[in-house]
Tab-separated table of C-alpha atoms in Angstrom:
chain	number	residue	atom	x	y	z
A	1	UNK	CA	144.463	79.824	153.478
A	2	UNK	CA	143.093	82.952	155.064
A	3	UNK	CA	140.220	84.108	152.873
A	4	UNK	CA	138.106	87.245	152.727
A	5	UNK	CA	134.594	86.345	151.560
A	6	UNK	CA	132.572	89.379	150.470
A	7	UNK	CA	128.825	88.916	150.436
A	8	UNK	CA	129.356	85.924	152.682
A	9	UNK	CA	126.088	86.355	154.588
A	10	UNK	CA	123.989	86.039	151.413
A	11	UNK	CA	122.348	83.015	149.792
A	12	UNK	CA	125.375	81.770	147.863
A	13	UNK	CA	127.814	83.232	150.357
A	14	UNK	CA	126.587	81.163	153.294
A	15	UNK	CA	127.123	77.947	151.328
A	16	UNK	CA	130.556	79.050	150.137
A	17	UNK	CA	131.460	79.949	153.727
A	18	UNK	CA	130.386	76.501	154.947
A	19	UNK	CA	132.443	74.804	152.233
A	20	UNK	CA	135.552	76.903	152.881
A	21	UNK	CA	135.439	76.194	156.613
A	22	UNK	CA	134.887	72.482	155.944
A	23	UNK	CA	138.052	72.492	153.826
A	24	UNK	CA	140.028	73.994	156.699
A	25	UNK	CA	140.336	77.627	155.615
A	26	UNK	CA	140.175	80.642	157.918
A	27	UNK	CA	137.401	82.902	156.650
A	28	UNK	CA	136.498	86.533	157.301
A	29	UNK	CA	133.106	87.628	155.973
A	30	UNK	CA	132.413	91.176	154.792
A	31	UNK	CA	128.733	91.905	154.140
A	32	UNK	CA	126.632	95.060	154.196
A	33	UNK	CA	123.409	93.141	155.053
A	34	UNK	CA	121.580	95.411	152.601
A	35	UNK	CA	117.813	95.445	153.075
A	36	UNK	CA	116.834	94.438	149.531
A	37	UNK	CA	118.718	91.171	150.073
A	38	UNK	CA	118.367	90.548	153.809
A	39	UNK	CA	114.749	91.081	154.823
A	40	UNK	CA	115.752	89.488	158.122
A	41	UNK	CA	119.164	89.490	159.738
A	42	UNK	CA	120.863	86.179	158.865
A	43	UNK	CA	122.067	83.753	161.523
A	44	UNK	CA	125.199	84.844	163.310
A	45	UNK	CA	128.249	84.331	161.119
A	46	UNK	CA	131.642	83.907	162.736
A	47	UNK	CA	134.191	86.615	161.859
A	48	UNK	CA	131.528	88.833	160.258
A	49	UNK	CA	132.343	92.471	159.484
A	50	UNK	CA	129.223	94.473	158.623
A	51	UNK	CA	130.302	97.102	156.111
A	52	UNK	CA	129.762	98.221	152.554
A	53	UNK	CA	132.192	97.003	149.885
A	54	UNK	CA	132.583	100.662	148.828
A	55	UNK	CA	133.982	101.564	152.265
A	56	UNK	CA	137.724	101.526	151.606
A	57	UNK	CA	138.676	101.709	155.280
A	58	UNK	CA	136.507	98.705	156.177
A	59	UNK	CA	137.736	96.744	153.169
A	60	UNK	CA	141.351	97.455	154.086
A	61	UNK	CA	140.750	96.245	157.624
A	62	UNK	CA	139.065	93.079	156.345
A	63	UNK	CA	142.050	92.326	154.078
A	64	UNK	CA	144.553	92.167	156.940
A	65	UNK	CA	146.566	88.950	156.636
A	66	UNK	CA	144.409	87.634	153.786
A	67	UNK	CA	145.794	85.325	151.058
A	68	UNK	CA	142.793	85.130	148.735
A	69	UNK	CA	139.542	87.040	148.168
A	70	UNK	CA	136.258	85.462	147.089
A	71	UNK	CA	134.161	88.368	145.862
A	72	UNK	CA	130.433	87.601	145.897
A	73	UNK	CA	129.103	90.947	147.153
A	74	UNK	CA	126.787	92.474	144.554
A	75	UNK	CA	123.354	93.821	143.815
A	76	UNK	CA	121.837	90.940	141.852
A	77	UNK	CA	118.909	90.203	139.548
A	78	UNK	CA	117.137	92.477	137.082
A	79	UNK	CA	115.459	94.606	139.729
A	80	UNK	CA	112.351	96.626	138.961
A	81	UNK	CA	113.259	99.288	136.406
A	82	UNK	CA	115.880	101.818	135.343
A	83	UNK	CA	115.621	103.560	138.714
A	84	UNK	CA	118.026	100.873	139.947
A	85	UNK	CA	120.708	101.607	137.344
A	86	UNK	CA	122.902	103.878	139.468
A	87	UNK	CA	122.683	101.514	142.453
A	88	UNK	CA	123.823	98.555	140.335
A	89	UNK	CA	126.769	100.516	138.943
A	90	UNK	CA	127.754	101.943	142.321
A	91	UNK	CA	127.482	98.676	144.233
A	92	UNK	CA	128.869	96.297	141.629
A	93	UNK	CA	131.319	98.309	139.525
A	94	UNK	CA	132.538	100.860	142.059
A	95	UNK	CA	132.487	98.306	144.860
A	96	UNK	CA	134.675	95.938	142.851
A	97	UNK	CA	137.054	98.769	141.972
A	98	UNK	CA	137.449	99.741	145.632
A	99	UNK	CA	138.129	96.124	146.580
A	100	UNK	CA	140.728	95.673	143.826
A	101	UNK	CA	142.514	98.895	144.747
A	102	UNK	CA	142.750	97.877	148.398
A	103	UNK	CA	143.938	94.385	147.412
A	104	UNK	CA	146.669	95.971	145.297
A	105	UNK	CA	147.793	98.177	148.167
A	106	UNK	CA	148.041	95.187	150.512
A	107	UNK	CA	149.697	92.779	148.087
A	108	UNK	CA	146.768	90.367	148.017
A	109	UNK	CA	147.108	88.638	144.654
A	110	UNK	CA	144.379	85.969	144.359
A	111	UNK	CA	140.743	86.689	143.454
A	112	UNK	CA	137.726	84.505	142.751
A	113	UNK	CA	135.116	86.812	141.224
A	114	UNK	CA	131.416	85.946	141.057
A	115	UNK	CA	130.377	86.766	137.524
A	116	UNK	CA	127.305	85.479	135.687
A	117	UNK	CA	126.156	83.827	132.495
A	118	UNK	CA	124.205	87.031	131.791
A	119	UNK	CA	127.408	88.586	130.393
A	120	UNK	CA	126.729	86.649	127.166
A	121	UNK	CA	123.292	88.103	126.577
A	122	UNK	CA	121.652	85.621	124.245
A	123	UNK	CA	123.370	82.263	123.965
A	124	UNK	CA	124.730	80.497	120.901
A	125	UNK	CA	122.505	80.184	117.841
A	126	UNK	CA	122.845	78.680	114.381
A	127	UNK	CA	120.919	79.433	111.214
A	128	UNK	CA	120.538	76.720	108.556
A	129	UNK	CA	121.606	79.227	105.904
A	130	UNK	CA	124.075	81.477	107.695
A	131	UNK	CA	125.665	79.254	110.312
A	132	UNK	CA	126.501	80.679	113.776
A	133	UNK	CA	124.826	84.056	114.245
A	134	UNK	CA	124.252	86.563	117.035
A	135	UNK	CA	120.616	87.693	117.148
A	136	UNK	CA	119.935	91.318	117.878
A	137	UNK	CA	117.896	92.586	120.818
A	138	UNK	CA	114.349	91.274	120.841
A	139	UNK	CA	111.782	93.778	119.634
A	140	UNK	CA	108.864	94.909	121.806
A	141	UNK	CA	106.400	94.486	118.941
A	142	UNK	CA	107.463	90.834	118.515
A	143	UNK	CA	107.208	90.123	122.229
A	144	UNK	CA	103.771	91.792	122.393
A	145	UNK	CA	102.622	89.330	119.707
A	146	UNK	CA	104.162	86.387	121.601
A	147	UNK	CA	106.887	85.931	119.038
A	148	UNK	CA	109.546	85.050	121.574
A	149	UNK	CA	112.162	83.241	119.492
A	150	UNK	CA	114.844	85.555	118.074
A	151	UNK	CA	115.086	85.228	114.275
A	152	UNK	CA	118.221	85.120	112.143
A	153	UNK	CA	119.359	88.741	111.735
A	154	UNK	CA	120.192	88.066	108.071
A	155	UNK	CA	117.237	86.077	106.735
A	156	UNK	CA	114.649	86.141	109.490
A	157	UNK	CA	114.417	82.345	109.626
A	158	UNK	CA	114.196	80.363	112.907
A	159	UNK	CA	117.426	79.643	114.773
A	160	UNK	CA	118.695	76.584	116.673
A	161	UNK	CA	119.942	77.408	120.190
A	162	UNK	CA	123.105	75.703	121.451
A	163	UNK	CA	125.782	75.905	124.140
A	164	UNK	CA	128.016	78.949	124.487
A	165	UNK	CA	131.623	78.618	125.667
A	166	UNK	CA	133.912	81.138	127.326
A	167	UNK	CA	135.386	82.314	124.018
A	168	UNK	CA	132.047	83.785	122.922
A	169	UNK	CA	131.742	87.554	122.650
A	170	UNK	CA	130.065	89.215	125.612
A	171	UNK	CA	126.783	91.022	124.931
A	172	UNK	CA	125.212	92.171	128.222
A	173	UNK	CA	121.568	93.177	127.793
A	174	UNK	CA	120.624	94.665	131.154
A	175	UNK	CA	122.288	96.805	133.800
A	176	UNK	CA	123.172	93.907	136.084
A	177	UNK	CA	124.848	92.073	133.216
A	178	UNK	CA	126.792	95.187	132.229
A	179	UNK	CA	128.140	95.597	135.769
A	180	UNK	CA	129.138	91.929	136.024
A	181	UNK	CA	131.107	92.211	132.784
A	182	UNK	CA	132.626	95.492	133.944
A	183	UNK	CA	133.790	93.675	137.093
A	184	UNK	CA	135.522	91.070	134.928
A	185	UNK	CA	137.279	93.803	132.954
A	186	UNK	CA	138.379	95.575	136.132
A	187	UNK	CA	139.678	92.301	137.575
A	188	UNK	CA	141.603	91.497	134.387
A	189	UNK	CA	143.177	94.972	134.463
A	190	UNK	CA	144.086	94.534	138.132
A	191	UNK	CA	145.691	91.144	137.375
A	192	UNK	CA	147.842	92.589	134.599
A	193	UNK	CA	149.001	95.499	136.729
A	194	UNK	CA	149.712	93.508	139.907
A	195	UNK	CA	150.669	90.063	138.629
A	196	UNK	CA	147.641	88.672	140.425
A	197	UNK	CA	145.416	85.793	139.361
A	198	UNK	CA	141.669	85.864	138.795
A	199	UNK	CA	139.078	83.136	138.311
A	200	UNK	CA	135.841	84.717	137.057
A	201	UNK	CA	132.999	82.298	137.752
A	202	UNK	CA	130.091	82.741	135.356
A	203	UNK	CA	127.298	81.235	137.442
A	204	UNK	CA	124.171	79.890	135.795
A	205	UNK	CA	120.738	79.934	137.453
A	206	UNK	CA	121.405	79.083	141.105
A	207	UNK	CA	118.846	77.470	143.413
A	208	UNK	CA	118.880	75.550	146.663
A	209	UNK	CA	118.392	75.835	150.441
A	210	UNK	CA	118.398	79.408	151.698
A	211	UNK	CA	117.081	80.992	148.488
A	212	UNK	CA	115.721	84.511	149.060
A	213	UNK	CA	111.971	84.941	149.361
A	214	UNK	CA	109.517	87.526	148.061
A	215	UNK	CA	111.929	89.963	146.472
A	216	UNK	CA	112.107	91.169	142.836
A	217	UNK	CA	115.875	90.619	142.979
A	218	UNK	CA	115.573	86.856	143.509
A	219	UNK	CA	116.135	84.254	140.803
A	220	UNK	CA	113.268	82.496	139.059
A	221	UNK	CA	113.491	79.380	141.238
A	222	UNK	CA	113.064	81.487	144.376
A	223	UNK	CA	110.121	83.373	142.869
A	224	UNK	CA	108.361	80.120	141.929
A	225	UNK	CA	108.936	78.640	145.372
A	226	UNK	CA	107.643	81.763	147.116
A	227	UNK	CA	104.437	81.562	145.064
A	228	UNK	CA	103.937	77.888	145.914
A	229	UNK	CA	104.489	78.549	149.613
A	230	UNK	CA	101.678	81.130	149.405
A	231	UNK	CA	99.462	78.504	147.783
A	232	UNK	CA	99.670	80.232	144.401
A	233	UNK	CA	100.557	78.849	140.988
A	234	UNK	CA	104.029	79.764	139.677
A	235	UNK	CA	103.646	82.383	136.938
A	236	UNK	CA	105.829	81.507	133.979
A	237	UNK	CA	106.799	84.310	131.621
A	238	UNK	CA	106.734	84.034	127.836
A	239	UNK	CA	105.804	80.472	126.787
A	240	UNK	CA	107.961	78.693	129.376
A	241	UNK	CA	110.310	77.285	126.755
A	242	UNK	CA	113.260	79.522	127.611
A	243	UNK	CA	116.352	77.309	127.893
A	244	UNK	CA	118.434	77.586	131.045
A	245	UNK	CA	120.886	75.586	133.171
A	246	UNK	CA	119.841	75.311	136.830
A	247	UNK	CA	122.681	74.603	139.228
A	248	UNK	CA	122.458	73.708	142.914
A	249	UNK	CA	124.051	76.172	145.299
A	250	UNK	CA	126.262	73.518	146.898
A	251	UNK	CA	127.740	72.783	143.484
A	252	UNK	CA	128.423	76.503	143.131
A	253	UNK	CA	130.184	76.421	146.509
A	254	UNK	CA	132.500	73.569	145.518
A	255	UNK	CA	133.280	75.291	142.199
A	256	UNK	CA	134.283	78.457	144.058
A	257	UNK	CA	136.487	76.677	146.581
A	258	UNK	CA	138.092	74.607	143.827
A	259	UNK	CA	138.967	77.783	141.939
A	260	UNK	CA	140.303	79.479	145.074
A	261	UNK	CA	142.646	76.560	145.697
A	262	UNK	CA	143.733	76.443	142.044
A	263	UNK	CA	144.768	80.085	141.745
A	264	UNK	CA	146.575	80.075	145.081
A	265	UNK	CA	148.389	76.766	144.601
A	266	UNK	CA	149.470	77.850	141.129
A	267	UNK	CA	151.102	80.970	142.509
A	268	UNK	CA	152.992	79.013	145.173
A	269	UNK	CA	154.166	76.447	142.611
A	270	UNK	CA	155.288	79.127	140.180
A	271	UNK	CA	157.257	80.926	142.882
A	272	UNK	CA	159.084	77.730	143.802
A	273	UNK	CA	159.609	76.428	140.270
A	274	UNK	CA	159.843	78.781	137.319
A	275	UNK	CA	159.567	75.844	134.902
A	276	UNK	CA	155.963	75.354	136.019
A	277	UNK	CA	154.752	78.401	134.095
A	278	UNK	CA	153.373	76.384	131.193
A	279	UNK	CA	150.845	74.680	133.481
A	280	UNK	CA	150.073	77.687	135.657
A	281	UNK	CA	146.559	79.006	136.038
A	282	UNK	CA	146.483	82.074	133.769
A	283	UNK	CA	146.362	85.559	135.218
A	284	UNK	CA	142.704	85.784	134.225
A	285	UNK	CA	140.370	82.953	133.283
A	286	UNK	CA	136.584	82.849	133.019
A	287	UNK	CA	134.687	79.653	133.819
A	288	UNK	CA	131.084	78.783	133.023
A	289	UNK	CA	129.598	77.071	136.078
A	290	UNK	CA	126.495	75.044	135.295
A	291	UNK	CA	125.040	71.583	135.754
A	292	UNK	CA	125.639	70.679	132.119
A	293	UNK	CA	121.951	69.828	131.572
A	294	UNK	CA	119.646	72.022	129.499
A	295	UNK	CA	116.182	72.537	131.001
A	296	UNK	CA	113.466	75.127	130.453
A	297	UNK	CA	111.839	77.652	132.748
A	298	UNK	CA	108.632	75.639	132.346
A	299	UNK	CA	110.447	72.457	133.401
A	300	UNK	CA	111.582	74.140	136.601
A	301	UNK	CA	108.090	75.414	137.423
A	302	UNK	CA	106.568	71.970	136.855
A	303	UNK	CA	109.220	70.208	138.959
A	304	UNK	CA	108.661	72.637	141.835
A	305	UNK	CA	104.860	72.402	141.598
A	306	UNK	CA	105.029	68.605	141.799
A	307	UNK	CA	107.539	68.679	144.646
A	308	UNK	CA	105.402	71.089	146.691
A	309	UNK	CA	102.122	69.381	145.667
A	310	UNK	CA	100.958	72.826	144.613
A	311	UNK	CA	98.979	74.343	141.764
A	312	UNK	CA	100.171	73.724	138.227
A	313	UNK	CA	102.204	76.546	136.678
A	314	UNK	CA	100.404	79.230	134.694
A	315	UNK	CA	102.070	80.335	131.462
A	316	UNK	CA	101.313	84.047	131.243
A	317	UNK	CA	102.908	85.256	128.007
A	318	UNK	CA	104.248	88.247	129.944
A	319	UNK	CA	107.864	89.264	129.458
A	320	UNK	CA	110.637	91.442	130.833
A	321	UNK	CA	112.541	93.350	128.196
A	322	UNK	CA	115.878	92.742	129.921
A	323	UNK	CA	115.454	88.944	129.790
A	324	UNK	CA	117.095	86.849	127.094
A	325	UNK	CA	115.413	83.937	125.342
A	326	UNK	CA	117.968	81.146	125.624
A	327	UNK	CA	121.254	80.988	127.509
A	328	UNK	CA	122.926	77.690	128.224
A	329	UNK	CA	126.662	77.295	128.304
A	330	UNK	CA	129.257	74.570	128.199
A	331	UNK	CA	131.039	73.993	131.514
A	332	UNK	CA	133.737	71.852	129.906
A	333	UNK	CA	136.535	74.305	130.724
A	334	UNK	CA	136.153	74.166	134.505
A	335	UNK	CA	135.807	70.380	134.381
A	336	UNK	CA	138.953	69.986	132.275
A	337	UNK	CA	141.182	72.627	133.880
A	338	UNK	CA	140.154	72.434	137.523
A	339	UNK	CA	138.668	68.939	137.779
A	340	UNK	CA	135.336	70.179	139.136
A	341	UNK	CA	131.999	68.531	138.424
A	342	UNK	CA	128.503	69.014	139.872
A	343	UNK	CA	126.854	66.507	142.201
A	344	UNK	CA	123.180	67.496	141.716
A	345	UNK	CA	120.746	67.296	138.836
A	346	UNK	CA	117.457	69.226	138.945
A	347	UNK	CA	115.442	66.370	140.465
A	348	UNK	CA	117.918	65.601	143.266
A	349	UNK	CA	118.518	69.313	143.802
A	350	UNK	CA	114.826	70.078	144.307
A	351	UNK	CA	114.516	67.095	146.640
A	352	UNK	CA	117.363	68.592	148.669
A	353	UNK	CA	115.627	71.976	148.642
A	354	UNK	CA	112.464	70.467	150.114
A	355	UNK	CA	114.443	68.651	152.795
A	356	UNK	CA	116.037	71.879	154.113
């Protein structure tokens, strides 16, 4: 296939690019090399077009002859404050809309979209009295008193966190999450109007070689590693018991390439054999992409501290209002439908991180 990879010079993008090339695909990379992501210019990438995803002319040029688009370009993370809100919306929502419009004009019908587990907000919870419930937004007064666990909205009793699947209602709780969900909605609309196919990949917490350093837009693993490299203890927010699923970036790369092959092969099969429709990849499908193992933020900090022989983590009790308490999701759908599975657990993944 000939593939356009947006955001292909970034952390995840470089690994996806390597995997696509290894599988024999011809790849064009479109990346703006924005300064809040690229503090230094990345190594030279073959077939790199430096342009903003909102630049329709550049996007159209990049789409020439393309079969499939892998759309990773985005402003990521929670950022610093509401001053970032317009930049998130412009880069992520408008940028995706420009890309989809240009794809429609050029009859490019296959899209792998980098979404995120943050679209769910809080994960799945159960109350002993009321069964499955959706907790409301956490209150500042509770967080100030270190009451981090969301209570049952009906009775106020403690809840049991569990795994969320793709059928769960979305509940984005920060600007980044809202733009990722908006991108999914735009992609689903585009698929209906063009007959295209979309795989929306809801990534969990990604770590691995090439993680960004010393930026507020990095993930928690990158922030902990940066602290340890400075000889400082990782600072863990809240009580460190927040549940997450940490997935190695190379596993993300194989999930993306697997999805790209699935949506493209499906279209070819359907065109050749109309009886294949019952087993086709749907026009739009979301996939949770995680390791399948629940760990905590504190676990991650301790694993990294041991691996780097650095100071023990410090649990600060601090919080960010846009963070959620627990979010871990089932990745059964992508395993069952696409046959993908991860190769790394947290211990082997961190060992790989240290070796690169």
